[in-house]
Amino acid sequence: GFVLGGMTLALVAGDMVRRTMGQSAAALAGDSLAEEAPGGGGLMMNKKAMRSFGSGNAYDDEGGVGARGGEAGPPPMVAAAPVAELAAPEPEMEEEADASKDRDGAAAAAPTRAWFPETFLFEPLVVTDANGQATVPVRVPDRLTQWRVLALAHSRSGAQAGAVTSFAGTLPTYVDPVLPPFLRAGDTVRLPVQVVNTTDKVVEAALKVDVKGAQVEAGARTVRVPARGSVVELVTVKAGGAGPVTVRASLGDTDAVVRDFDVWATGQPVVQTRGGSLAAPRTLSLMGPADAQAGSERVRLQVYPGALGVVRAELAAVERRPVDVAGDAYALLLAGQAPELLKALGETADPVTMKALSLVATQRVLRAARAPSVEVATRLAEGALAHPGNPVLARLGERLAAQVAQAQRPDGTCQGGEGWTLQRLLVATADCARTVRAAAGTPEGKQRAAAFTVRASGVFERYLPQVKDGYTAAVLLAEGAAEGSVADALRTRVREALKSGTDGTAWLPVEPDTVRADGEVPSEAEATAMAVLALQGDAKAPLADLGAWLLAHYTPGLGWGDGQANRVGLRAALALFKDPLPARVRVTVARDGQVVTEGTYDTKALREVLALEAAAPGSAGTHAWTVRAEPAVPGLGFSLALSAAVPWKSEAKGGLQLAVTGPKEARVGQLTNVRVQVGAPSSLPLRFQQDLPAGVQVDPASLDALVSSGQVTEWDVQDGALFLDLAPREQGAPVQVEFRVLPTLAGTLQAGAARLGVPGQPDITASLPPTIWAVR
């Protein structure tokens, strides 16, 4: 009965077919579960805390191109920030396999599986025909599993329904290497390779495991698999230096799988960062450590979106932010100005989104505007005036601006009160001047704004000698009515207050006892944005460096801070980067004139934070790094980071003591104990971090027991590392905690460094170099 309706489709991998590998292999697999979200509104993916073994490859995020599948086009690319990586050209394993196969042409090469997403289709709107039917062509991934299909449908009349079905992706015989998400340089492991036979006949075939980026022993053998059965073969892999490792496992001419994972450096990470704008080629000096571990030197360039990216990100996040007057006023202002801003930047606003944002922001602002103070009026007026087509908001903005104008004292100042400093009074007067000028669209408003500006200019000229800090000078220039010699003097004070970092960026620091009109201390991001607005048109100002710092400190979810900071930050970004982005931009990173990595991006990609990353061997010592965009794009900022790993050393500062005792000999699938002993001065909260060996999982029950006993306040596992927060001890007595871990890989594995520190106090720390575990 769903004629000319719509449908939502989602396909998700079900349970993986690895049950024959036993308990420890099941722990390795860590497969995701898919279940319907509450209310039937779609799918909810639940993943384990540690990245699943067997899925650590570059194709696992919805990108890549499967070598097999249906008739659909390539799968969708990853929506997150793209990462391009270039290294020295090497022959692909598939090409090597083709060259080494039966050279007489008697045997065909095994088809290669290399695309393994857990969710490969999400179609939010599938329009059916007159009979309520629709066809969605897809490319089925190479993952051998049970796929779950959820379809939600609705008709034009509003009727709704849903259905769930499933289908299996399998092969008669196939090979499945179980890989870790990472290894550490120097690790030697025995990797399980499962061979499955789903037919009714015994299968005997050649199993071959090739590894690029590491050494493999006994990678070729003949296996015999019983009917409807499976066997597990162990292959020894030795990881050399840090870098990517690609494993290709093939079973005769019936199946082949390509998966990859990373080998991590065992040393202490050292990172240097520089930044700037892509307005022109930028050459930066970076010095790499002389004792960097082999394979650990890497360079990463992050490109930050310009004005268009900021506007789009703000529209997506502003409605979800905490409700306050400044935030509501900013949301209303953004809703009113966004259509024209997007049009100027080469994009069209979504009218439905704009209408919804305007309605929500209007409701919130009207509540706050019932009996507003002068301070609240200065926040709300500009946002209300940004909606001239809405008579309610237009009248509200006019009324609020008139209220602010009437609050000006005979001496020209605005607002003020008991306990106010002169600095706060001057900033508040500048805020009032901006508000009154925003309502200068009518003859009455123009006359009112002119009178207010003349009196406010007198205030700024009279108290100019008392303006000592850069933030206040920037506000008077950007928001107030400073002109002539007063503006020149203020501009000089802003320039003199700027600070430059070693990364080439510039920002405006906030002096002690400096506040905004509302009495809050402004952030450095807000101060830097004010400096950008204040120095527009100043040939001596480092606007590109200020813009690079401002973009680098923008967070899509939070913006630059509260509503006031976001209002100023967005104005600054638009002033700096008002030109539309070009259709395509080529970005290159060169060291001493030699290109290390490069990439070409279209306009759509440049609206997001994107990255280029590559190995950078030979970066020890001082080198000149050049970042270039063709064509040059002032609307994009960048951050260039050179990272390396140097050997860990035992360290103890600030009275901390640390000792970690691992297992003398561990066994796969059996819990083993780790003991941590800590000594520290009294009343210090401590955080302990242990980088776990590859394939080692924590036992949550033992860690929860530590929390229950009060020895540990909180624990967490991230990226193969365990974090323990230890409560302060009154007498500073030694602390000993013990927890259990479960090894899932056999071999000689490095546990990584152990660190102890005090949150917020980097000078109080202790560390231990990596240790080696023998797992049988």
mmCIF file with all atom_site columns, C-alpha atoms in Angstrom, residues 495-501 505-509 511 546:
data_model
loop_
_atom_site.group_PDB
_atom_site.id
_atom_site.type_symbol
_atom_site.label_atom_id
_atom_site.label_alt_id
_atom_site.label_comp_id
_atom_site.label_asym_id
_atom_site.label_entity_id
_atom_site.label_seq_id
_atom_site.pdbx_PDB_ins_code
_atom_site.Cartn_x
_atom_site.Cartn_y
_atom_site.Cartn_z
_atom_site.occupancy
_atom_site.B_iso_or_equiv
_atom_site.pdbx_formal_charge
_atom_site.auth_seq_id
_atom_site.auth_comp_id
_atom_site.auth_asym_id
_atom_site.auth_atom_id
_atom_site.pdbx_PDB_model_num
ATOM 1  C CA . ARG A 1 495 ? 50.110 45.359 16.647 1.00 0.00 ? 495 ARG A CA 1
ATOM 2  C CA . GLU A 1 496 ? 52.556 45.769 19.528 1.00 0.00 ? 496 GLU A CA 1
ATOM 3  C CA . ALA A 1 497 ? 50.526 43.397 21.715 1.00 0.00 ? 497 ALA A CA 1
ATOM 4  C CA . LEU A 1 498 ? 50.518 40.548 19.179 1.00 0.00 ? 498 LEU A CA 1
ATOM 5  C CA . LYS A 1 499 ? 52.586 37.447 19.904 1.00 0.00 ? 499 LYS A CA 1
ATOM 6  C CA . SER A 1 500 ? 54.214 35.195 17.313 1.00 0.00 ? 500 SER A CA 1
ATOM 7  C CA . GLY A 1 501 ? 54.716 31.469 17.831 1.00 0.00 ? 501 GLY A CA 1
ATOM 8  C CA . THR A 1 505 ? 51.206 31.946 13.536 1.00 0.00 ? 505 THR A CA 1
ATOM 9  C CA . ALA A 1 506 ? 50.251 35.056 15.506 1.00 0.00 ? 506 ALA A CA 1
ATOM 10 C CA . TRP A 1 507 ? 47.662 35.747 18.174 1.00 0.00 ? 507 TRP A CA 1
ATOM 11 C CA . LEU A 1 508 ? 46.567 38.411 20.642 1.00 0.00 ? 508 LEU A CA 1
ATOM 12 C CA . PRO A 1 509 ? 47.099 37.421 24.294 1.00 0.00 ? 509 PRO A CA 1
ATOM 13 C CA . GLU A 1 511 ? 46.353 40.638 29.810 1.00 0.00 ? 511 GLU A CA 1
ATOM 14 C CA . LEU A 1 546 ? 46.364 35.752 12.704 1.00 0.00 ? 546 LEU A CA 1
#
